[in-house]
């Protein structure tokens, strides 16, 4: 404590010594209230001191001047109203003047400066008194608070401070040994700081002392904070994938948790143990949901998290297996088409203006249907859902954007007859329609090496059709042309009879109007078979492409309905011209196109 008082005294003496210089002076203006000591006769040293004004408010301006004659040196002391010497003796010039614009270095009291001058003629003294009065302004005050005076290392901390009648604030921080470890730093006279994880001070007890200064003087305030060691429990973590095995593009959720951890980093390795991502820092707990996960190619991956905290380090890991997707998807002229990559069957067609046009499942999806090459077994069928797709190519015959599906060998729809796969190769191409920026073209080639002709083919066979859910106002349906049910016996794609007024064949649906047209033009003419219309300017058309398969007789449009609801299940073009053996046969193409006139539809 003695050292501290000595340091304070030395600092104060230095400040007041400078003050005294400011308080000594003279000017051309003579204040009738000035305190002045007279100068002596010639030969004997003499001196005088003047304070202008001699009485002032704390913080006001003051001029101090001093003069001497026949003097070679001058020293002075300052005493307070109790007669106690508080400064000096100090040596200074034998004459001088100092002006102080805002005197705040002496607290309110009455002080006397006594100068002693020495010269060849002897020694003399003179004195002057100054009275410092309380300033009109209130004395500054301050307060300081820690919201959590005792906290664990790394926990949140809020510090706030306030002051009144203060123009400046500085602070220092001392530790439990009284050693100043921070400051002095200047900051705002009032403020608040929130630290979500306070780690600026190591465990210990600390005191922050604020010093505020204003026209009315100076004041201090202090607050103590104790930082404790954190719990030394070892950190732990866990990590989960849901599901742990998924197909490429399916939804994925990953979540992770930790305890007693202040940081977490992750790395990702593949099945070969090669690190492919990381280390990356992230939150110590979290959850991410990805509706269509495509960030990793098919493989098995392991994510390893490393958590660190005051109690040490820990790791946890989880494995994710990404399998190849079974769906191939392309968007052509705003139609998004999805096919099963294992069978090649058509699963889904959507359009932004019409929504879902076709939606099927793998066990019911189609694209084409061929009759068995033995006439007696015509009810047997070859379809993609019973076969294995050989490959998918993105090179097309017409050079337009699209894709090609290839089956090198087809299987029949019944495996209980010990029938072998037929030597039939089918290629189906789905591209943007030539010259039609609003449509897609379905086209097929068949190479029949099965030993006999293929008497019937449905192409395209649109199983799961949604938009073509038919109603009829004229009821001019032809049962032989327009309905296909699985109950057919004599012909696999046709029923023998159907009453025209049978319900729910003509049951109402959600769609505005559907019509079928089976009037034939020339083989090369464009034949529109069906359209779906939601309003006069918004239609979907199914049209047989011109110039395709000119060796085929006119097609028939087959519609399969749900016998209970009347909803369409399947829409297909039936080809009855036999497909010969040993040659490549082009199947007439069909265009699905959208017609949208925004001026006609709201």
XYZ file of C-alpha atoms in Angstrom:
602
model
C 0.000 0.000 0.000
C 2.939 2.359 0.773
C 4.248 1.916 -2.764
C 0.864 2.739 -4.190
C 0.562 5.940 -2.057
C 4.066 6.999 -3.007
C 3.252 6.540 -6.720
C 0.044 8.487 -6.349
C 1.840 11.289 -4.467
C 4.600 11.558 -7.036
C 2.082 11.721 -9.867
C 0.001 14.320 -8.056
C 3.065 16.474 -7.281
C 4.041 16.471 -10.942
C 0.534 17.521 -11.977
C 0.273 20.239 -9.356
C 3.748 21.544 -10.157
C 2.472 22.181 -13.657
C -0.662 23.715 -12.236
C 1.347 26.150 -10.186
C 3.137 27.269 -13.328
C -0.261 27.919 -14.856
C -1.406 29.754 -11.782
C 1.554 32.195 -11.822
C 1.265 35.159 -14.240
C 0.558 38.772 -14.950
C -1.353 40.688 -17.617
C -2.073 44.136 -18.883
C -5.506 44.033 -17.255
C -5.513 44.832 -13.535
C -8.257 42.990 -11.666
C -9.323 44.989 -8.570
C -9.950 41.601 -6.923
C -6.477 40.300 -7.793
C -4.149 39.125 -5.036
C -0.750 40.910 -5.362
C 2.459 41.104 -3.277
C 4.509 44.394 -3.588
C 8.001 44.671 -5.133
C 10.806 45.918 -2.747
C 13.325 48.779 -3.086
C 16.257 48.695 -5.499
C 19.205 46.531 -4.440
C 17.310 44.200 -2.165
C 15.517 41.275 -3.920
C 11.755 41.681 -4.144
C 8.889 39.671 -5.714
C 5.166 39.691 -6.420
C 2.499 37.076 -7.426
C -0.858 37.696 -9.096
C -3.853 35.303 -9.627
C -6.550 36.595 -11.975
C -9.144 35.950 -10.752
C -8.188 35.152 -7.185
C -11.507 33.409 -6.597
C -12.926 31.048 -9.274
C -15.265 28.146 -9.804
C -13.817 24.691 -10.349
C -13.209 24.309 -14.091
C -13.097 28.029 -14.904
C -10.131 29.777 -16.565
C -7.308 31.442 -14.574
C -4.106 33.394 -15.257
C -1.098 33.206 -12.914
C 1.872 35.617 -13.155
C 4.906 36.352 -10.991
C 7.687 38.975 -11.053
C 10.932 39.664 -9.142
C 13.762 42.256 -9.008
C 17.369 41.880 -7.987
C 16.828 38.111 -7.831
C 18.898 35.335 -9.316
C 16.677 32.404 -8.206
C 13.107 31.693 -7.178
C 11.471 28.784 -5.362
C 7.913 28.328 -4.172
C 5.645 26.236 -1.986
C 1.854 25.806 -1.930
C -0.185 25.295 1.231
C -3.859 24.562 1.669
C -6.366 26.268 3.942
C -5.142 24.180 6.895
C -1.615 25.554 6.406
C -0.349 22.179 5.231
C 2.342 22.332 2.594
C 1.075 20.208 -0.301
C 3.638 21.161 -2.971
C 7.232 22.293 -3.122
C 9.628 23.695 -2.684
C 10.045 23.858 -6.468
C 12.426 26.064 -8.492
C 11.152 28.054 -11.476
C 12.014 31.203 -13.451
C 12.284 34.515 -11.586
C 9.393 35.923 -13.659
C 6.660 34.240 -15.713
C 3.015 33.889 -16.771
C 0.731 30.894 -17.375
C -2.895 30.865 -18.598
C -5.109 27.861 -17.809
C -8.456 27.785 -19.795
C -10.186 25.160 -17.601
C -8.680 24.751 -14.171
C -9.660 21.339 -12.630
C -6.413 20.181 -11.031
C -7.120 21.428 -7.500
C -10.272 20.440 -5.631
C -12.356 23.210 -4.055
C -10.375 24.910 -1.191
C -8.207 27.989 -0.482
C -4.540 27.761 -1.417
C -1.510 30.052 -0.812
C 1.553 30.213 -3.006
C 4.675 31.598 -1.305
C 7.662 32.536 -3.470
C 11.204 32.965 -2.052
C 13.643 34.998 -4.182
C 17.392 35.213 -3.606
C 19.975 37.669 -5.031
C 23.220 39.445 -4.193
C 21.335 41.792 -1.909
C 19.759 39.038 0.196
C 16.461 37.092 0.315
C 12.812 38.106 0.208
C 9.378 36.404 0.115
C 5.967 37.188 -1.319
C 2.636 35.330 -1.365
C -0.792 35.255 -3.041
C -3.961 33.350 -2.262
C -6.434 31.603 -4.632
C -9.819 30.242 -3.666
C -11.320 27.381 -5.768
C -15.072 27.098 -5.271
C -17.371 24.174 -5.995
C -18.425 24.167 -9.635
C -22.033 24.877 -10.485
C -22.234 21.443 -12.204
C -22.996 18.359 -10.173
C -20.198 15.994 -9.334
C -20.007 13.050 -11.811
C -21.030 9.609 -10.662
C -20.841 6.117 -12.175
C -21.988 2.556 -11.654
C -20.840 -0.779 -13.095
C -22.518 -4.185 -13.077
C -21.763 -7.729 -14.181
C -25.019 -9.643 -14.771
C -23.302 -12.838 -13.606
C -20.640 -11.868 -11.058
C -19.564 -15.502 -10.872
C -19.521 -17.615 -14.025
C -17.747 -20.553 -15.579
C -15.162 -20.023 -18.280
C -16.906 -19.932 -21.667
C -20.367 -19.082 -20.343
C -22.295 -15.978 -21.494
C -21.475 -12.655 -19.796
C -23.171 -9.246 -19.830
C -21.398 -6.117 -18.529
C -23.113 -2.713 -18.291
C -22.032 0.674 -17.005
C -23.676 4.050 -16.501
C -22.574 7.563 -15.505
C -24.008 11.008 -14.883
C -22.442 14.464 -15.255
C -19.479 12.822 -16.993
C -17.769 13.817 -20.212
C -15.229 10.975 -20.309
C -14.692 7.489 -18.905
C -11.636 5.286 -18.649
C -11.209 1.918 -17.007
C -8.597 -0.525 -15.819
C -8.829 -4.203 -14.871
C -6.799 -5.685 -12.054
C -6.451 -9.307 -10.992
C -6.818 -10.755 -7.511
C -3.213 -9.742 -6.701
C -4.024 -6.094 -7.490
C -1.928 -6.122 -10.630
C -3.254 -3.997 -13.459
C -3.585 -6.345 -16.463
C -5.672 -4.163 -18.823
C -5.989 -0.426 -19.396
C -6.393 2.327 -18.928
C -8.789 2.231 -21.892
C -11.258 4.949 -22.879
C -14.824 4.024 -23.730
C -18.319 5.518 -23.779
C -19.658 7.026 -20.562
C -22.493 4.462 -20.600
C -22.737 1.138 -22.401
C -23.514 -2.588 -22.497
C -21.589 -5.564 -23.858
C -22.923 -9.094 -24.227
C -20.453 -11.920 -24.825
C -22.128 -15.259 -25.659
C -19.040 -17.254 -24.658
C -16.706 -15.317 -22.366
C -13.143 -16.576 -22.698
C -11.226 -13.274 -22.468
C -10.088 -13.916 -18.890
C -8.675 -17.092 -17.445
C -10.195 -18.484 -14.240
C -9.641 -15.995 -11.396
C -11.137 -12.916 -9.692
C -10.908 -9.571 -11.447
C -11.936 -5.983 -10.671
C -12.833 -3.397 -13.265
C -12.552 0.202 -12.070
C -14.185 2.979 -14.056
C -13.039 6.604 -13.680
C -15.425 9.278 -14.900
C -14.570 12.954 -15.289
C -16.841 15.930 -15.784
C -17.054 19.656 -15.045
C -17.959 18.813 -11.455
C -14.920 16.696 -10.806
C -13.961 13.026 -10.918
C -15.504 9.834 -9.544
C -14.763 6.121 -9.639
C -16.786 2.938 -9.413
C -15.831 -0.726 -9.519
C -17.269 -4.225 -9.906
C -15.749 -7.643 -9.394
C -16.155 -10.757 -11.502
C -15.038 -14.273 -10.682
C -14.319 -16.653 -13.573
C -14.397 -20.287 -12.508
C -12.966 -23.298 -14.250
C -15.404 -25.140 -16.508
C -16.591 -28.620 -15.745
C -13.811 -30.922 -16.768
C -16.182 -33.630 -18.006
C -14.890 -35.166 -21.222
C -16.818 -34.096 -24.355
C -18.971 -36.595 -26.240
C -20.748 -36.579 -29.600
C -23.193 -38.578 -31.706
C -24.100 -38.509 -35.401
C -27.046 -39.995 -37.312
C -28.125 -40.388 -40.955
C -31.776 -41.094 -41.753
C -31.922 -43.246 -43.775
C -28.480 -44.814 -43.610
C -28.914 -46.267 -47.107
C -30.630 -44.291 -49.841
C -30.805 -43.983 -53.568
C -29.079 -41.069 -55.238
C -31.473 -38.101 -55.267
C -33.697 -39.295 -52.428
C -34.334 -37.213 -49.270
C -31.720 -37.361 -46.498
C -31.593 -36.059 -42.948
C -28.370 -35.781 -40.954
C -28.242 -34.714 -37.298
C -25.424 -34.415 -34.781
C -25.190 -33.663 -31.080
C -22.434 -33.061 -28.526
C -21.973 -32.361 -24.834
C -19.203 -30.468 -23.001
C -17.837 -29.348 -26.374
C -16.830 -25.880 -27.524
C -15.904 -26.784 -31.120
C -16.623 -29.464 -33.727
C -14.969 -30.351 -37.030
C -15.932 -32.984 -39.616
C -14.237 -35.020 -42.309
C -15.763 -37.349 -44.908
C -14.068 -40.458 -46.306
C -15.184 -42.809 -49.072
C -15.227 -46.616 -49.106
C -11.515 -46.650 -49.966
C -10.731 -44.636 -46.832
C -9.774 -41.565 -48.854
C -10.660 -38.235 -47.260
C -12.840 -36.386 -49.780
C -14.180 -33.504 -47.652
C -12.918 -31.545 -44.662
C -11.918 -30.905 -42.075
C -14.744 -28.386 -41.823
C -15.863 -26.547 -38.690
C -19.561 -26.440 -37.854
C -21.870 -26.016 -34.878
C -21.524 -28.435 -31.984
C -25.098 -29.644 -32.600
C -27.265 -29.369 -35.687
C -29.667 -30.834 -38.215
C -29.766 -30.658 -42.013
C -32.597 -31.939 -44.199
C -31.956 -32.357 -47.921
C -35.071 -33.111 -49.997
C -33.023 -34.474 -52.915
C -29.535 -35.574 -51.897
C -27.120 -35.450 -54.841
C -23.953 -34.222 -53.106
C -22.300 -37.666 -53.139
C -22.092 -40.186 -55.955
C -23.081 -43.824 -55.282
C -20.641 -45.303 -52.740
C -20.308 -45.849 -48.990
C -19.127 -42.871 -46.980
C -18.131 -42.243 -43.361
C -18.427 -38.890 -41.644
C -16.237 -38.507 -38.556
C -16.843 -35.648 -36.128
C -14.196 -34.467 -33.681
C -15.378 -32.443 -30.691
C -13.124 -30.479 -28.344
C -13.870 -28.949 -24.955
C -12.164 -28.100 -21.658
C -12.330 -31.771 -20.714
C -10.501 -33.034 -23.807
C -11.367 -34.392 -27.257
C -13.726 -37.091 -28.543
C -14.828 -38.480 -31.926
C -17.932 -40.104 -33.340
C -18.786 -41.436 -36.786
C -21.691 -42.559 -38.954
C -21.822 -44.349 -42.300
C -24.000 -43.483 -45.283
C -24.488 -45.672 -48.335
C -25.652 -44.006 -51.555
C -26.926 -46.488 -54.145
C -27.447 -45.750 -57.837
C -30.762 -44.146 -58.620
C -33.343 -46.278 -60.423
C -34.831 -43.259 -62.170
C -33.530 -41.424 -65.221
C -35.080 -37.988 -65.707
C -34.904 -35.499 -68.585
C -36.800 -32.298 -69.315
C -37.646 -31.743 -72.974
C -39.703 -28.734 -74.110
C -41.028 -28.297 -70.549
C -42.117 -31.952 -70.312
C -40.223 -33.745 -67.532
C -39.994 -37.478 -68.275
C -38.828 -40.125 -65.779
C -38.090 -43.749 -66.673
C -37.022 -46.686 -64.549
C -33.348 -47.425 -65.202
C -33.773 -51.143 -64.527
C -36.732 -51.857 -66.800
C -36.952 -48.750 -68.996
C -40.645 -48.359 -68.180
C -42.180 -44.887 -68.238
C -42.835 -43.750 -64.649
C -43.848 -40.110 -64.809
C -44.522 -37.147 -67.111
C -45.142 -33.643 -65.774
C -45.576 -30.191 -67.305
C -45.527 -26.837 -65.459
C -48.847 -25.787 -67.009
C -50.665 -29.123 -66.667
C -49.113 -30.698 -63.583
C -48.859 -34.497 -63.528
C -49.797 -35.990 -66.891
C -48.674 -39.565 -66.223
C -47.798 -41.228 -62.935
C -47.177 -44.951 -62.568
C -45.384 -47.449 -60.366
C -42.626 -49.800 -61.400
C -44.874 -52.870 -61.386
C -47.479 -51.218 -63.643
C -45.445 -48.806 -65.763
C -45.256 -49.339 -69.513
C -43.971 -47.777 -72.709
C -44.747 -50.462 -75.305
C -46.441 -53.854 -75.421
C -45.758 -56.603 -78.008
C -47.739 -59.761 -78.601
C -45.960 -63.122 -78.357
C -44.690 -64.308 -81.786
C -46.749 -67.528 -81.650
C -50.289 -66.840 -82.822
C -51.837 -69.198 -80.281
C -50.079 -67.306 -77.511
C -51.122 -63.812 -78.596
C -52.510 -63.043 -75.099
C -48.912 -63.307 -73.834
C -47.154 -59.956 -73.913
C -43.670 -58.497 -73.877
C -43.403 -55.314 -71.834
C -40.548 -53.309 -70.245
C -41.729 -54.125 -66.727
C -40.953 -57.807 -67.321
C -37.601 -57.163 -69.003
C -34.231 -55.603 -68.283
C -33.142 -52.378 -69.949
C -29.806 -52.804 -71.716
C -28.685 -49.183 -71.851
C -29.673 -45.516 -72.006
C -28.081 -43.294 -74.631
C -28.274 -39.528 -75.010
C -27.481 -39.573 -78.718
C -30.625 -39.392 -80.826
C -31.337 -40.224 -84.482
C -32.736 -36.780 -85.287
C -30.010 -34.891 -83.424
C -32.533 -33.190 -81.177
C -32.270 -33.183 -77.383
C -33.589 -36.436 -75.949
C -32.576 -39.974 -75.048
C -32.702 -43.524 -76.368
C -33.702 -46.694 -74.482
C -32.447 -50.085 -75.716
C -33.694 -53.604 -74.869
C -31.625 -56.374 -76.448
C -33.904 -59.197 -75.276
C -37.490 -59.084 -74.020
C -39.245 -61.336 -71.537
C -42.951 -62.290 -71.544
C -45.417 -61.314 -68.855
C -45.720 -64.899 -67.563
C -42.821 -66.900 -66.214
C -44.856 -69.972 -65.205
C -44.875 -71.402 -68.732
C -41.110 -71.891 -68.931
C -41.015 -69.636 -71.993
C -37.624 -68.325 -72.949
C -36.838 -64.724 -73.623
C -37.572 -63.756 -77.181
C -34.878 -62.631 -79.564
C -36.528 -59.259 -79.998
C -34.648 -55.973 -79.820
C -36.566 -52.753 -79.209
C -35.238 -49.211 -79.307
C -37.424 -46.344 -78.092
C -36.424 -42.747 -78.599
C -37.979 -39.792 -76.778
C -36.895 -36.412 -78.116
C -38.086 -32.888 -78.557
C -40.596 -32.898 -81.405
C -39.072 -31.743 -84.724
C -40.326 -28.266 -85.579
C -42.523 -28.165 -82.493
C -41.083 -26.312 -79.496
C -44.034 -27.392 -77.352
C -44.013 -31.164 -77.850
C -42.102 -34.409 -77.395
C -41.834 -37.269 -79.915
C -42.108 -40.980 -79.040
C -40.505 -43.171 -81.722
C -39.597 -46.873 -81.809
C -37.680 -49.469 -83.842
C -38.237 -53.226 -83.542
C -35.855 -55.951 -84.783
C -37.764 -59.224 -84.618
C -35.614 -62.370 -84.663
C -38.088 -64.443 -82.663
C -38.994 -66.880 -85.472
C -42.429 -65.472 -86.196
C -44.180 -62.167 -86.788
C -45.398 -59.961 -83.967
C -49.088 -59.495 -84.711
C -49.872 -56.579 -82.430
C -48.075 -53.750 -80.679
C -49.161 -50.936 -78.391
C -46.921 -47.902 -78.761
C -46.730 -45.625 -76.965
C -48.411 -47.478 -74.125
C -49.109 -44.774 -71.541
C -49.927 -46.642 -68.365
C -50.838 -44.369 -65.455
C -52.242 -41.598 -67.657
C -53.815 -38.846 -65.583
C -54.879 -35.932 -67.744
C -56.719 -38.027 -70.357
C -59.578 -39.013 -68.052
C -62.396 -39.087 -70.545
C -65.973 -37.924 -70.597
C -68.156 -37.676 -73.657
C -71.053 -35.432 -74.525
C -71.932 -37.094 -77.809
C -71.480 -40.720 -76.620
C -70.176 -41.876 -79.969
C -67.652 -44.299 -78.518
C -66.796 -47.335 -80.589
C -66.328 -50.283 -78.215
C -64.031 -52.067 -80.658
C -61.739 -49.099 -80.922
C -61.793 -47.223 -77.685
C -61.650 -49.603 -74.741
C -58.915 -51.981 -73.661
C -59.383 -54.173 -70.605
C -57.269 -57.017 -69.217
C -60.295 -59.335 -69.487
C -59.947 -59.608 -73.279
C -59.510 -63.178 -74.490
C -59.865 -63.447 -78.254
C -57.787 -60.349 -78.783
C -55.456 -59.185 -76.003
C -56.113 -55.485 -76.594
C -59.849 -55.408 -77.158
C -63.140 -56.374 -75.528
C -65.961 -57.901 -77.517
C -68.821 -55.683 -76.373
C -69.648 -52.756 -74.204
C -72.983 -51.021 -73.748
C -72.766 -47.394 -74.715
C -74.726 -46.090 -71.729
C -72.929 -48.249 -69.196
C -71.861 -46.354 -66.122
C -69.380 -45.352 -64.930
C -67.936 -45.412 -68.429
C -69.448 -41.989 -69.027
C -69.028 -40.764 -65.446
C -68.145 -37.117 -65.039
C -64.552 -36.220 -64.282
C -62.633 -33.133 -63.204
C -61.620 -32.290 -66.750
C -63.431 -29.866 -68.997
C -63.586 -31.855 -72.203
C -61.923 -34.842 -73.858
C -62.597 -35.993 -77.393
C -61.353 -38.911 -79.496
C -60.959 -38.740 -83.238
C -60.573 -41.871 -85.319
C -61.103 -40.520 -88.793
C -58.158 -41.550 -90.918
C -56.398 -39.486 -93.519
C -53.635 -40.624 -95.847
C -50.794 -42.700 -94.296
C -48.537 -39.645 -94.235
C -51.132 -37.254 -92.874
C -51.045 -35.996 -89.328
C -53.759 -37.686 -87.282
C -54.856 -36.166 -84.014
C -56.336 -38.818 -81.794
C -57.001 -37.194 -78.452
C -56.753 -33.961 -76.623
C -57.314 -32.725 -73.110
C -58.711 -29.206 -72.761
C -58.985 -27.168 -69.545
C -60.139 -24.051 -71.383
C -60.233 -23.016 -75.063
C -56.614 -21.881 -75.002
C -54.994 -24.627 -72.928
C -54.811 -28.107 -74.485
C -52.695 -31.249 -74.510
C -52.617 -33.070 -77.850
C -51.717 -36.652 -78.773
C -50.926 -36.715 -82.474
C -49.571 -39.426 -84.749
C -46.483 -37.954 -86.406
C -46.588 -37.416 -90.140
C -44.349 -39.537 -92.332
C -43.603 -42.141 -89.674
C -44.135 -45.839 -90.416
C -45.948 -45.459 -93.723
C -46.125 -49.242 -94.080
C -48.508 -49.452 -91.125
C -52.261 -49.448 -91.385
C -54.256 -46.866 -89.503
C -53.768 -47.015 -85.748
C -56.434 -47.414 -83.141
C -56.496 -45.472 -79.911
C -57.095 -47.811 -76.978
C -58.421 -46.559 -73.665
C -58.453 -48.644 -70.495
C -60.796 -47.428 -67.770
C -61.160 -48.285 -64.129
C -64.369 -50.301 -64.130
C -65.432 -48.890 -60.754
C -64.522 -45.213 -61.035
C -64.428 -44.699 -64.787
C -61.007 -43.032 -64.519
C -58.519 -43.642 -67.290
C -55.766 -46.113 -66.451
C -54.047 -46.574 -69.766
C -53.975 -44.878 -73.156
C -52.198 -46.485 -76.102
C -51.932 -46.557 -79.870
C -52.670 -50.068 -81.153
C -50.693 -51.222 -84.216
C -52.170 -54.270 -85.965
C -49.822 -54.510 -88.945
C -47.618 -57.591 -88.246
C -43.968 -56.862 -87.541
C -41.996 -59.203 -89.800
C -38.963 -61.300 -88.905
C -35.398 -60.281 -89.630
C -35.839 -56.632 -90.531
C -35.755 -53.383 -88.636
C -39.283 -52.000 -88.475
C -39.996 -48.354 -87.755
C -43.063 -47.883 -85.558
C -45.102 -44.722 -86.301
C -44.173 -41.921 -83.923
C -46.549 -40.047 -81.665
C -46.222 -36.440 -80.492
C -47.441 -35.232 -77.116
C -47.655 -31.439 -77.255
C -48.956 -28.539 -75.203
C -50.999 -25.714 -76.673
C -51.256 -22.676 -74.420
C -52.832 -19.372 -75.348
C -52.694 -17.097 -72.341
C -55.052 -14.634 -74.017
C -57.762 -17.269 -74.068
C -57.206 -18.767 -70.639
C -57.288 -17.164 -67.237
